[in-house]
Amino acid sequence: MTNWTRRGFLRTGGAIGLAGLAARPGGAYAEDGWRQGDLLHLVPGANHERFVVKCSFRAPRTPPVLRVGDLRVPARTTDSESRYFAFDARGLQSDHAYSLQLVDDADAPLTDPWPLRTYPAPDATPESVRLLAYTCAGGHPSYPAFTADTQPFLSLALRRRLLARALSFRPAAAIAIGDHVYWDQRTQLDSHRANVREAASAWYASVGPLDRGLPAKGTSNEAAIKAAVEPQFGELYGVMLRSTPSYFVNDDHDYYENDEATDRFVTLPPHAYQLSFGRFTRDLFMPEFLPDPARPALMSGSGAGDREAGVSESFGTFRYGNLAEALIYDCARFLSLKGDVAGLVPPEAEAWLTARTADQRVRHLFHVPSHPFGWTAGKWREWYPDVADVGEGDTAIAQMRADGQRFRLTTERRKFFWQRGWFLQHQRLLAALSGQRDRAGIVLSGDLHATGHVRIRESAELDLTSNPVHAILTGPLGTGRGWPSRARGTLPLTPHGLGLEDIAAVREKNGFALFDIAPDAVTVRLFEWRRGEPEDAIDTLAPYHTHTIPRRATG
């Protein structure tokens, strides 16, 4: 296997033009001959001076050691049976390719070595970088009530094939935007529909039920969580991301519920059981967000005593020299229900977002919220008040599991338990994005099980025409049946009060997005595929949409 460095790849012209995408064959990353031993999964995170690595083994073992160049990094055991481990390698040289290897306590190799590179320092001036983004990769692959062609989620083979194609373009980093896990509790087990309740109860009992009254770790819940998540995360990623630093931002399903508000329950902000399950799942499987000099250390989601020093579980930064900065934010864990002063992110996170957006020293800035700007499907926890026009009275409950019904969205009825402050926060963030003097406003999102690209030109009283904000749906990796038109009774639509320009009309298809970032422009490429199309086409998938966003000409 050829060990590419990012610098070597960029010398090939890999960030310039479609012809320069220079992809490996789509399946090469999935089965490349790298010896992984007993590893189940391995996923790294990185910044300019530090690596964090999460891994798991199929059987219990003594804690391994991670060799990073000449360093020996001890493991932190993250589970109760000594199968899951975390590593924190600090004090590394920026923009440097390291050789990593897992060894046992006698220094015997457990895996082959693999390369991983730190990023350029924040004040460095790199010429280009490629970023991968996608959403909704989770979902158990084999529900017994469905055939292979009707499973709610794509098979692992298809998801891995899509991921292999994305990785064949050799991105410097990957951002997975929410819904890494689907294992909803009350929204399934206490559904108003008897068939949903019965099917969920039988399925969860067969895998191992979760007890909402017990902690996640060290109880019967631990084995149940591993049984639920290993097939949809550990077996999906395996070791495919070992040389690709990755960012996993949580959304509603990662806290073990769909975002719903009814007269019987409200699922967000997360209840104690949701936090316990969600935090334990992240500790087992996903690297936390490493510190960034420009991100306050004491924000919500940071500083937990059971995590590595300085990391955040909810708010992250991809920083690549002075070329690119992506601000990644969880819109579920800390949302508030306080009317006009509510927000999908807490006040200190909003202050960080607006401060970084106002700072023009980095060439390109991206917002990466776990919940999208620019589209609505009438869901409860959206920035927007749009809701399905069903029922009686002046209030409507957001629809779920429409099963073929079609709904008109309206703002003439109140969306049950929706908070006006969410939209007001959206307005402040949009104003900050559009108000950048030197940069275009760019938002990368997921959640809606679709792919598309719009420019937001107005939002209620906000006139954004002098610098419209690009909103991009990056594409879902795992969706099989849960398209908005089926689950919500509507395609993703333009929210009332927004003026949009379609750059790539929304499509209910699987896919991913690549962003080639150069000093003066960002080139967006969207890829699409859907079950029922030829599977072999995934291996040579080409962009269906390419668009270049230049930096602003400020004279």
Coordinates of C-alpha atoms in Angstrom, one line a residue:
M1 CA 0.0 0.0 0.0
T2 CA 1.3 3.5 -0.9
N3 CA 1.6 5.7 2.2
W4 CA 0.5 9.1 0.9
T5 CA 1.2 12.3 2.9
R6 CA -1.1 15.3 2.4
R7 CA 1.8 17.3 1.1
G8 CA 2.7 14.5 -1.4
F9 CA -0.9 14.3 -2.5
L10 CA -1.1 18.0 -3.0
R11 CA 2.0 17.9 -5.2
T12 CA 0.1 15.7 -7.5
G13 CA -2.4 18.4 -8.1
G14 CA -5.1 16.6 -6.1
A15 CA -6.9 19.7 -5.0
I16 CA -7.2 21.3 -8.4
G17 CA -10.1 20.4 -10.7
L18 CA -12.1 17.2 -11.2
A19 CA -9.3 15.6 -13.2
G20 CA -7.0 16.2 -10.2
L21 CA -9.2 14.3 -7.7
A22 CA -6.8 11.4 -8.3
A23 CA -8.8 8.9 -6.4
R24 CA -7.8 5.4 -5.6
P25 CA -10.2 2.6 -6.8
G26 CA -13.3 2.9 -4.5
G27 CA -12.8 -0.3 -2.7
A28 CA -9.1 0.0 -2.0
Y29 CA -9.4 1.6 1.4
A30 CA -11.8 -1.0 2.6
E31 CA -9.5 -4.1 2.2
D32 CA -6.0 -2.8 1.8
G33 CA -4.1 -5.6 3.5
W34 CA -3.2 -3.7 6.6
R35 CA -2.9 -6.1 9.5
Q36 CA -5.3 -5.0 12.3
G37 CA -5.0 -8.1 14.5
D38 CA -7.9 -8.3 17.0
L39 CA -8.9 -4.6 16.6
L40 CA -12.6 -3.9 16.1
H41 CA -12.3 -0.2 15.4
L42 CA -9.7 2.6 15.5
V43 CA -10.5 6.3 14.9
P44 CA -8.0 9.2 15.5
G45 CA -8.5 12.9 16.1
A46 CA -5.7 15.5 15.6
N47 CA -4.7 19.2 15.8
H48 CA -1.3 20.8 15.2
E49 CA 0.3 19.3 18.3
R50 CA -1.7 16.4 19.6
F51 CA -3.4 13.2 18.6
V52 CA -6.3 11.5 20.4
V53 CA -7.1 7.9 19.4
K54 CA -10.1 5.7 20.3
C55 CA -10.0 1.9 19.6
S56 CA -11.6 -1.3 20.6
F57 CA -10.7 -5.0 20.5
R58 CA -13.0 -8.0 20.0
A59 CA -11.8 -9.7 23.2
P60 CA -10.6 -8.3 26.6
R61 CA -6.9 -7.7 26.9
T62 CA -4.3 -6.0 29.0
P63 CA -4.1 -2.3 28.0
P64 CA -2.1 -1.7 24.9
V65 CA 0.5 1.0 24.3
L66 CA 0.4 3.4 21.3
R67 CA 3.8 4.2 19.8
V68 CA 3.8 7.6 18.1
G69 CA 7.3 8.0 16.6
D70 CA 9.6 7.6 19.6
L71 CA 6.8 8.2 22.1
R72 CA 5.1 5.5 24.1
V73 CA 1.6 6.6 25.0
P74 CA -0.3 4.6 27.7
A75 CA -3.9 3.7 27.3
R76 CA -6.9 4.9 29.3
T77 CA -9.4 2.0 29.6
T78 CA -12.9 3.3 28.8
D79 CA -15.0 0.3 29.5
S80 CA -15.4 -2.3 32.3
E81 CA -14.1 -5.4 30.5
S82 CA -10.8 -3.9 29.1
R83 CA -11.8 -4.0 25.4
Y84 CA -12.0 -0.2 24.7
F85 CA -9.1 2.2 25.1
A86 CA -8.2 5.9 24.5
F87 CA -4.8 7.4 23.9
D88 CA -3.7 11.1 24.2
A89 CA -0.4 11.9 22.5
R90 CA 0.8 15.5 23.3
G91 CA 3.7 17.7 22.5
L92 CA 3.9 16.7 18.9
Q93 CA 5.6 18.6 16.1
S94 CA 3.2 20.5 13.7
D95 CA 2.7 19.5 10.1
H96 CA 4.7 16.3 10.7
A97 CA 4.0 12.7 9.6
Y98 CA 4.3 10.2 12.4
S99 CA 4.3 6.4 12.3
L100 CA 1.9 4.9 14.8
Q101 CA 1.6 1.4 16.0
L102 CA -0.3 -0.5 18.8
V103 CA 1.9 -2.8 20.8
D104 CA 1.4 -4.9 24.0
D105 CA 3.1 -4.3 27.3
A106 CA 6.1 -6.4 26.1
D107 CA 6.4 -4.2 23.0
A108 CA 5.2 -6.9 20.7
P109 CA 3.2 -5.5 17.7
L110 CA -0.6 -5.8 17.8
T111 CA -1.1 -4.2 14.4
D112 CA 0.9 -3.0 11.5
P113 CA 2.2 0.6 11.7
W114 CA 0.2 3.3 10.1
P115 CA 0.8 7.0 9.2
L116 CA -0.9 10.0 10.8
R117 CA 0.0 13.6 10.3
T118 CA -0.5 16.7 12.6
Y119 CA -1.9 19.8 11.1
P120 CA 0.1 23.0 10.3
A121 CA 0.4 25.4 13.2
P122 CA -2.3 28.1 13.4
D123 CA 0.0 30.8 12.0
A124 CA 1.3 28.6 9.1
T125 CA 0.3 29.4 5.5
P126 CA -0.6 26.1 3.8
E127 CA -1.6 26.3 0.1
S128 CA -4.5 23.8 0.1
V129 CA -6.4 21.2 2.0
R130 CA -9.3 18.8 1.3
L131 CA -12.1 18.2 3.7
L132 CA -14.7 15.4 3.7
A133 CA -18.1 15.9 5.3
Y134 CA -21.2 13.7 5.5
T135 CA -24.1 13.0 7.9
C136 CA -26.3 10.2 9.4
A137 CA -23.9 7.2 9.0
G138 CA -25.5 5.3 11.9
G139 CA -28.2 2.7 12.0
H140 CA -28.3 -1.0 12.8
P141 CA -27.8 -3.0 9.6
S142 CA -30.0 -6.0 10.1
Y143 CA -33.5 -5.5 11.6
P144 CA -35.2 -8.9 11.4
A145 CA -38.6 -7.6 10.2
F146 CA -37.1 -6.3 6.9
T147 CA -35.6 -7.8 3.8
A148 CA -32.2 -6.6 2.6
D149 CA -33.8 -4.2 0.1
T150 CA -36.2 -2.7 2.7
Q151 CA -33.9 -2.3 5.7
P152 CA -34.3 1.1 7.4
F153 CA -30.5 1.7 6.8
L154 CA -28.1 0.8 4.1
S155 CA -26.1 -2.4 4.6
L156 CA -22.7 -2.1 6.2
A157 CA -21.2 -3.2 2.9
L158 CA -22.8 -0.3 1.0
R159 CA -21.9 2.2 3.7
R160 CA -18.3 1.1 3.7
R161 CA -18.3 1.2 -0.1
L162 CA -19.5 4.8 0.0
L163 CA -17.0 5.7 2.7
A164 CA -14.2 4.0 0.8
R165 CA -15.0 6.1 -2.3
A166 CA -15.0 9.2 -0.2
L167 CA -11.6 8.3 1.4
S168 CA -10.2 7.4 -2.0
F169 CA -10.0 11.2 -2.6
R170 CA -7.5 11.4 0.3
P171 CA -9.1 14.1 2.5
A172 CA -7.0 15.6 5.2
A173 CA -9.9 15.3 7.7
A174 CA -13.5 14.0 7.9
I175 CA -16.4 15.6 9.7
A176 CA -19.4 13.3 10.5
I177 CA -22.4 15.5 11.3
G178 CA -24.6 13.8 13.8
D179 CA -26.7 10.6 14.1
H180 CA -23.8 8.2 14.4
V181 CA -26.1 5.9 16.4
Y182 CA -29.8 5.1 16.1
W183 CA -31.1 3.4 19.2
D184 CA -34.1 5.6 20.3
Q185 CA -35.7 4.7 23.6
R186 CA -39.0 6.5 24.6
T187 CA -39.7 7.7 21.0
Q188 CA -39.8 4.1 20.0
L189 CA -40.9 2.2 23.2
D190 CA -43.5 4.8 24.2
S191 CA -44.7 5.6 20.6
H192 CA -48.4 6.5 20.2
R193 CA -48.4 3.7 17.6
A194 CA -48.8 0.2 18.9
N195 CA -47.0 -1.5 16.1
V196 CA -43.9 0.7 16.7
R197 CA -44.0 0.0 20.4
E198 CA -44.3 -3.7 19.9
A199 CA -41.6 -4.0 17.3
A200 CA -39.2 -1.9 19.3
S201 CA -39.8 -3.8 22.5
A202 CA -39.2 -7.2 20.8
W203 CA -36.1 -6.0 19.0
Y204 CA -34.5 -4.3 22.0
A205 CA -35.2 -7.3 24.2
S206 CA -33.5 -9.6 21.6
V207 CA -30.3 -7.4 21.6
G208 CA -30.4 -6.4 25.3
P209 CA -32.7 -3.8 26.8
L210 CA -31.5 -0.6 28.2
D211 CA -32.5 0.4 31.8
R212 CA -33.1 4.1 31.9
G213 CA -32.8 4.0 35.7
L214 CA -29.2 2.7 35.6
P215 CA -25.9 4.3 34.6
A216 CA -24.4 3.3 31.2
K217 CA -21.1 2.0 32.5
G218 CA -20.6 -0.9 34.8
T219 CA -24.2 -2.1 34.7
S220 CA -26.3 -4.3 32.3
N221 CA -26.5 -1.2 30.1
E222 CA -22.9 -1.5 29.2
A223 CA -23.2 -4.8 27.3
A224 CA -26.5 -3.6 25.7
I225 CA -24.9 -0.4 24.4
K226 CA -21.9 -2.3 23.0
A227 CA -24.3 -4.8 21.3
A228 CA -26.3 -1.8 19.8
V229 CA -23.4 0.4 18.7
E230 CA -20.7 -2.0 17.6
P231 CA -22.6 -3.0 14.4
Q232 CA -23.5 0.5 13.4
F233 CA -20.2 2.2 14.4
G234 CA -17.3 -0.1 15.2
E235 CA -18.0 -2.5 12.3
L236 CA -18.8 0.4 9.9
Y237 CA -15.6 2.3 10.4
G238 CA -13.3 -0.6 11.4
V239 CA -9.8 0.8 10.7
M240 CA -10.7 2.7 7.6
L241 CA -10.2 6.1 9.3
R242 CA -6.8 5.3 10.9
S243 CA -4.9 7.9 8.8
T244 CA -7.8 10.4 8.6
P245 CA -8.4 12.6 11.6
S246 CA -12.1 12.7 12.2
Y247 CA -14.6 14.9 14.0
F248 CA -17.9 13.4 15.2
V249 CA -20.5 16.0 16.4
N250 CA -23.5 14.7 18.2
D251 CA -27.1 15.3 17.3
D252 CA -30.4 14.0 18.7
H253 CA -30.1 10.3 18.0
D254 CA -26.7 10.2 19.6
Y255 CA -28.5 10.9 22.9
Y256 CA -30.7 7.8 22.3
E257 CA -33.9 9.7 21.2
N258 CA -35.4 11.4 18.2
D259 CA -36.0 15.1 18.8
E260 CA -39.7 15.1 19.6
A261 CA -42.0 17.2 21.7
T262 CA -45.5 15.8 22.4
D263 CA -48.1 16.1 25.2
R264 CA -46.4 13.0 26.7
F265 CA -42.7 13.7 26.5
V266 CA -40.0 16.2 25.4
T267 CA -36.7 14.5 24.5
L268 CA -34.3 17.5 24.5
P269 CA -32.3 18.8 26.2
P270 CA -31.2 15.3 27.1
H271 CA -32.5 13.7 30.3
A272 CA -30.0 12.0 32.7
Y273 CA -30.3 8.6 31.0
Q274 CA -29.7 10.2 27.6
L275 CA -26.6 11.9 28.8
S276 CA -25.3 8.8 30.4
F277 CA -25.8 6.7 27.3
G278 CA -24.6 9.3 24.9
R279 CA -21.4 10.2 26.8
F280 CA -20.5 6.6 27.4
T281 CA -21.0 5.9 23.7
R282 CA -18.7 8.8 22.8
D283 CA -16.1 7.7 25.3
L284 CA -16.0 4.2 23.8
F285 CA -16.1 5.0 20.1
M286 CA -15.4 8.6 19.1
P287 CA -12.5 11.0 19.7
E288 CA -13.4 14.2 21.5
F289 CA -12.6 17.6 20.1
L290 CA -9.1 18.6 20.9
P291 CA -8.3 22.1 22.2
D292 CA -7.9 25.1 19.9
P293 CA -6.2 28.3 21.0
A294 CA -9.2 30.4 19.9
R295 CA -11.9 28.2 21.6
P296 CA -12.5 29.0 25.3
A297 CA -11.5 26.1 27.6
L298 CA -14.5 26.5 29.9
M299 CA -17.4 26.2 27.5
S300 CA -20.2 23.8 28.1
G301 CA -19.2 20.2 27.3
S302 CA -15.6 20.8 28.3
G303 CA -13.5 20.0 31.4
A304 CA -15.2 16.7 32.5
G305 CA -13.0 14.8 34.9
D306 CA -13.5 11.5 33.1
R307 CA -12.0 12.9 29.8
E308 CA -8.6 14.0 28.6
A309 CA -7.5 17.5 29.7
G310 CA -8.8 20.3 27.6
V311 CA -11.0 18.3 25.2
S312 CA -14.6 19.2 24.4
E313 CA -17.5 16.7 23.9
S314 CA -19.8 19.2 22.1
F315 CA -17.9 22.0 20.4
G316 CA -14.9 21.5 18.1
T317 CA -12.5 23.2 15.7
F318 CA -10.9 22.0 12.5
R319 CA -8.0 24.5 12.1
Y320 CA -5.6 24.1 9.3
G321 CA -3.0 26.9 9.6
N322 CA -4.4 30.2 8.6
L323 CA -6.1 28.6 5.5
A324 CA -9.2 27.1 7.0
E325 CA -11.3 26.9 10.2
A326 CA -14.4 24.9 10.8
L327 CA -16.5 25.6 13.9
I328 CA -18.4 22.4 14.8
Y329 CA -21.3 22.6 17.2
D330 CA -23.8 20.3 18.8
C331 CA -27.3 21.7 18.6
A332 CA -28.9 19.1 20.9
R333 CA -27.1 18.7 24.2
F334 CA -27.3 22.2 25.5
L335 CA -30.4 23.6 23.8
S336 CA -32.7 25.6 26.0
L337 CA -36.5 25.9 26.3
K338 CA -36.7 29.6 27.4
G339 CA -38.9 31.3 24.8
D340 CA -37.3 34.3 23.2
V341 CA -34.0 33.8 25.0
A342 CA -33.8 30.1 24.1
G343 CA -31.0 28.8 21.8
L344 CA -29.9 25.5 20.2
V345 CA -26.4 26.3 21.5
P346 CA -25.7 28.0 24.9
P347 CA -24.8 31.7 25.1
E348 CA -21.0 31.1 25.6
A349 CA -21.0 28.9 22.5
E350 CA -22.8 31.5 20.5
A351 CA -20.3 34.1 21.7
W352 CA -17.4 31.9 20.5
L353 CA -19.1 31.4 17.1
T354 CA -19.6 35.1 16.6
A355 CA -16.2 36.1 17.8
R356 CA -14.5 33.6 15.5
T357 CA -16.7 34.7 12.6
A358 CA -15.8 38.3 13.2
D359 CA -12.0 37.5 13.2
Q360 CA -10.9 37.7 9.6
R361 CA -7.3 36.4 9.9
V362 CA -8.1 32.8 8.7
R363 CA -8.7 32.7 4.9
H364 CA -11.9 30.6 5.0
L365 CA -14.4 29.9 7.8
F366 CA -17.1 27.2 8.0
H367 CA -19.9 26.8 10.4
V368 CA -20.8 23.1 11.0
P369 CA -24.0 22.9 13.1
S370 CA -25.5 19.5 13.8
H371 CA -28.9 20.9 12.6
P372 CA -29.2 22.6 9.2
F373 CA -29.6 26.1 8.1
G374 CA -31.7 26.8 5.0
W375 CA -34.2 23.9 5.0
T376 CA -37.2 22.7 7.0
A377 CA -39.1 19.4 7.1
G378 CA -41.4 20.6 9.8
K379 CA -39.4 18.9 12.6
W380 CA -39.8 20.1 16.2
R381 CA -36.2 21.0 17.0
E382 CA -35.5 23.2 13.9
W383 CA -34.3 26.8 13.8
Y384 CA -37.6 27.5 12.0
P385 CA -41.3 27.6 13.0
D386 CA -42.7 25.6 10.0
V387 CA -44.9 22.7 10.9
A388 CA -47.2 20.3 9.1
D389 CA -50.7 21.7 8.7
V390 CA -52.6 18.8 10.4
G391 CA -55.0 18.4 13.2
E392 CA -57.3 21.1 14.7
G393 CA -56.8 24.3 16.6
D394 CA -54.0 26.8 16.3
T395 CA -51.2 24.5 17.5
A396 CA -49.7 21.5 15.6
I397 CA -47.4 18.8 16.7
A398 CA -44.4 18.0 14.4
Q399 CA -45.1 14.9 12.4
M400 CA -43.1 11.7 12.4
R401 CA -43.6 8.4 10.5
A402 CA -45.9 9.9 7.9
D403 CA -46.0 6.5 6.0
G404 CA -46.8 8.0 2.6
Q405 CA -49.0 10.9 3.7
R406 CA -48.1 14.3 2.3
F407 CA -48.3 17.5 4.4
R408 CA -48.3 21.2 3.7
L409 CA -46.0 23.2 5.9
T410 CA -47.3 26.3 7.5
T411 CA -46.3 29.0 10.0
E412 CA -49.9 30.0 10.6
R413 CA -50.2 27.5 13.3
R414 CA -47.9 27.3 16.3
K415 CA -45.4 24.4 16.4
F416 CA -45.9 22.7 19.7
F417 CA -43.2 23.5 22.2
W418 CA -41.0 25.3 19.5
Q419 CA -39.0 28.2 20.9
R420 CA -38.8 31.5 19.1
G421 CA -35.4 32.1 20.6
W422 CA -34.0 29.3 18.3
F423 CA -34.9 31.4 15.3
L424 CA -33.6 34.6 16.9
Q425 CA -30.2 32.8 17.5
H426 CA -30.3 31.6 13.9
Q427 CA -30.7 35.3 12.8
R428 CA -27.7 36.4 14.8
L429 CA -25.5 33.7 13.4
L430 CA -26.7 34.4 9.9
A431 CA -26.0 38.1 10.3
A432 CA -22.5 37.3 11.6
L433 CA -21.8 35.0 8.6
S434 CA -23.1 37.5 6.0
G435 CA -21.2 40.3 7.8
Q436 CA -17.8 39.0 7.1
R437 CA -15.7 41.6 5.2
D438 CA -13.3 39.2 3.4
R439 CA -15.0 35.8 3.4
A440 CA -18.1 34.2 2.1
G441 CA -20.4 32.7 4.7
I442 CA -20.5 28.9 4.5
V443 CA -22.6 26.5 6.6
L444 CA -22.1 22.7 6.3
S445 CA -25.0 20.7 7.7
G446 CA -26.6 17.3 7.9
D447 CA -29.5 15.7 9.7
L448 CA -32.1 16.0 6.9
H449 CA -31.2 12.9 4.9
A450 CA -30.6 14.8 1.7
T451 CA -28.0 16.6 -0.3
G452 CA -28.1 20.1 -1.8
H453 CA -26.7 23.6 -1.9
V454 CA -28.4 27.0 -1.6
R455 CA -27.5 30.6 -1.1
I456 CA -29.5 32.3 1.6
R457 CA -30.2 35.9 0.4
E458 CA -32.7 37.0 3.0
S459 CA -34.1 35.7 6.3
A460 CA -37.1 37.6 7.7
E461 CA -35.9 41.1 8.2
L462 CA -32.2 40.3 7.4
D463 CA -31.0 41.4 4.0
L464 CA -28.1 39.2 3.1
T465 CA -27.8 40.1 -0.6
S466 CA -24.4 41.8 -0.2
N467 CA -22.9 38.5 1.0
P468 CA -25.4 35.6 0.7
V469 CA -24.7 32.7 3.0
H470 CA -24.0 29.3 1.4
A471 CA -25.9 26.4 3.1
I472 CA -24.8 22.9 2.1
L473 CA -26.4 19.6 3.0
T474 CA -23.5 17.2 2.9
G475 CA -25.4 14.0 2.2
P476 CA -26.3 11.0 4.4
L477 CA -24.1 7.9 4.4
G478 CA -26.5 5.4 6.0
T479 CA -30.1 6.3 5.1
G480 CA -32.1 3.4 3.6
R481 CA -35.8 4.4 4.1
G482 CA -35.9 7.4 6.4
W483 CA -36.1 10.1 3.7
P484 CA -38.0 13.3 4.8
S485 CA -40.7 12.7 2.2
R486 CA -41.5 9.3 3.8
A487 CA -40.8 10.0 7.5
R488 CA -42.1 13.6 7.6
G489 CA -44.5 13.8 4.7
T490 CA -42.6 16.5 2.9
L491 CA -39.3 17.0 1.0
P492 CA -36.9 19.4 2.7
L493 CA -38.4 22.8 1.8
T494 CA -37.5 26.5 2.0
P495 CA -38.6 27.8 5.4
H496 CA -41.2 30.5 5.4
G497 CA -39.5 33.9 5.5
L498 CA -36.3 32.8 3.8
G499 CA -35.2 33.9 0.3
L500 CA -33.0 31.3 -1.2
E501 CA -31.2 30.7 -4.5
D502 CA -30.9 27.1 -5.5
I503 CA -27.3 26.2 -6.5
A504 CA -28.0 22.4 -6.4
A505 CA -31.6 21.5 -5.8
V506 CA -32.2 19.2 -2.8
R507 CA -32.2 15.5 -3.5
E508 CA -33.1 12.6 -1.2
K509 CA -30.0 10.5 -1.9
N510 CA -27.1 9.1 0.0
G511 CA -23.8 10.8 -0.5
F512 CA -20.9 12.9 0.8
A513 CA -19.3 16.2 0.2
L514 CA -15.7 17.3 -0.5
F515 CA -14.3 20.8 0.0
D516 CA -11.1 21.8 -1.7
I517 CA -9.8 24.8 0.1
A518 CA -7.2 27.1 -1.5
P519 CA -6.2 30.6 -0.4
D520 CA -8.7 32.4 -2.7
A521 CA -11.6 29.9 -3.1
V522 CA -13.4 26.9 -1.8
T523 CA -14.6 24.3 -4.3
V524 CA -17.6 22.3 -3.3
R525 CA -18.3 18.9 -4.7
L526 CA -21.4 16.9 -3.9
F527 CA -21.7 13.1 -4.6
E528 CA -24.9 11.1 -4.7
W529 CA -26.2 7.5 -4.9
R530 CA -29.3 5.7 -3.8
R531 CA -30.3 2.1 -3.1
G532 CA -31.6 0.6 -6.3
E533 CA -29.0 2.2 -8.5
P534 CA -26.0 0.0 -9.6
E535 CA -23.8 -0.8 -6.6
D536 CA -20.7 -0.9 -8.8
A537 CA -21.3 2.7 -9.6
I538 CA -20.2 3.7 -6.1
D539 CA -16.6 2.7 -6.9
T540 CA -16.3 5.4 -9.6
L541 CA -18.8 7.9 -8.2
A542 CA -18.1 11.4 -9.6
P543 CA -19.5 14.7 -8.3
Y544 CA -23.0 15.6 -9.5
H545 CA -22.5 19.2 -8.4
T546 CA -19.3 21.3 -8.4
H547 CA -19.3 24.9 -7.4
T548 CA -16.5 27.4 -6.5
I549 CA -17.0 29.9 -3.7
P550 CA -14.4 32.7 -4.0
R551 CA -13.2 34.9 -1.2
R552 CA -14.8 38.3 -1.3
A553 CA -13.1 41.0 -3.4
T554 CA -12.8 43.9 -0.9
G555 CA -10.9 46.2 -3.2

